Amino acid sequence: MLVHDTITGVVEAPVHLLREHRVTPKERMFVRNNQVLPGGLTLSPYPSANWDLELSGLVRPSRRISFSDLARLEQTDTVAVLQCAGNGRAFYARTVMAKGTQWRRGGMAQVRWKGVRLKQLLDSLGMLVGTDARFLTAEGRDPAATPDGDDFEQSVPLADVLETALLATHMNGEPIPAIHGGPLRLVLPGYFGSMNVKWVSRLRFEAHTSMSRHHARRYRTFRERIEPGSQPVITEETTNPTWRQKIKSVIWSPLDDEQRLPGPIAVGGVAWNDGRTEIVAVELSVDGGISWRRVNLEAPLSPYGWYPWNVTLWYGWNRDINRGDKIAEFRVRAFDAFGRSQPDDGSVHWNPSGYEWFGVDSVTIVLR
Ligand SMILES: Nc1nc2c(c(=O)[nH]1)N[C@H]1C(S)=C(S)[C@@H](COP(=O)(O)O)O[C@H]1N2
Ligand SMILES: [Mo]
């Protein structure tokens, strides 16, 4: 694994480890902590005995539910892609390097979660949500990095997540490892990782979004395109929170800089979006984006999961890649049923923090 920060815990999975599994095992799953929860930097479970969840704000009655009571409610399984909003940030450096961890492709994982649906939780507790409650804000129990720092909390549109959000207690069939938010995590299928609050201790139902710096000042992209390298002021009107994941595809094989002898080349990877509609096509170009061919697409494990794709190319005289070339560049792009796709040059969405990279992916291999 690639360790970006040993103190808070920021770890990336290199592609050659990530691509070996359909569901990412915890040992190969990226980690992104903004600050440290004492006792939280381990793949072992976190004690759940004294954990409870508070539900407050525009709900009646507000109340607390213990971890053990939560575990007795009806459980649901969901497979979803968990991806840091900063995944792919390194590729913005083609124009101007963006601030933050230079994630390439490994700030993501496909995970199987189990827990109680938010709607199910509210219904079984007989709680009523006020009509003015437009946002759900989740608070993590991890303390702020500095004494005067803000707590980690994030807000999402309530109506959009009410049916899909999970108060998750299990990841890949075991109690959630402490480092991934155990014992209790808010899982929002289709949303960026940053919104999937770990060590969740309180859910607030409110008419407005969180004023915490992590929500109001960080984890945002600009609505209008901005000049790479510029730093416009972040306001609620000019920016959007990093909410739903953008449609994206990546090449997992071959790897960058790999050397190839004449013969078949197995090309493959995954594509996904926010789960609102299907991925309908993935296309590959071997001529720098002039012509594109469709590749084979496999069904995902869930609408919020990865769609594996693959194609076999031939490298030889007068084949897909011609003998005599020195290098080959492969590019990939995905399309979904809403007609959404990826920009040829992902840098058109440049932003100072380098969030939400979803440009056409490319790798360059060396031909022998
Ligand atoms: N409480 C809390 N939740 C958090 C964070 C955090 O620092 N504190 N980091 C967020 C970010 S930015 C990401 S990308 C994901 C990472 O999840 P993982 O470490 O399980 O891979 O957790 C999110 N939830
Ligand atoms: Mo993140």
Coordinates of N, CA and C and ligand atoms in Angstrom, one line a residue, residues 30 32 34 83-87 89 103 107 152 192-195 219 355, ligand 2:
F30 N -8.2 1.6 0.6 CA -7.7 2.9 0.9 C -8.2 3.5 2.3
R32 N -8.7 7.2 4.5 CA -8.5 8.7 4.5 C -9.1 9.2 5.8
N34 N -9.1 12.6 8.3 CA -8.8 14.0 8.4 C -8.1 14.3 9.8
Q83 N -15.3 6.1 -2.8 CA -14.2 6.8 -3.5 C -14.0 8.1 -2.8
C84 N -12.8 8.4 -2.5 CA -12.4 9.8 -2.0 C -12.7 10.8 -3.1
A85 N -13.3 11.9 -2.7 CA -13.5 13.0 -3.7 C -12.2 13.5 -4.3
G86 N -11.1 13.2 -3.6 CA -9.7 13.6 -4.1 C -9.1 12.5 -5.0
N87 N -9.8 11.4 -5.2 CA -9.2 10.3 -6.1 C -8.9 10.8 -7.5
R89 N -6.7 13.1 -8.1 CA -6.2 14.5 -7.9 C -4.9 14.7 -8.7
W103 N -3.5 11.6 -4.9 CA -4.1 10.3 -5.2 C -4.1 10.1 -6.7
G107 N -7.6 5.6 -4.6 CA -8.4 6.2 -3.5 C -9.8 5.7 -3.5
F152 N -15.6 17.0 12.4 CA -15.8 16.4 11.0 C -17.3 16.1 10.9
F192 N -19.7 10.5 -2.7 CA -18.3 10.5 -2.5 C -18.0 10.1 -1.1
G193 N -16.8 9.4 -0.9 CA -16.4 8.9 0.4 C -16.5 10.0 1.5
S194 N -16.1 11.2 1.2 CA -16.1 12.3 2.2 C -17.4 12.4 2.9
M195 N -18.5 12.1 2.3 CA -19.8 12.2 2.9 C -20.2 11.0 3.7
Y219 N -14.2 20.3 0.7 CA -15.1 19.3 0.0 C -16.1 20.0 -0.8
Y355 N -10.7 18.1 -6.5 CA -11.7 17.2 -6.3 C -12.4 16.7 -7.6
Ligands
MO2 MO -11.9 11.9 0.9

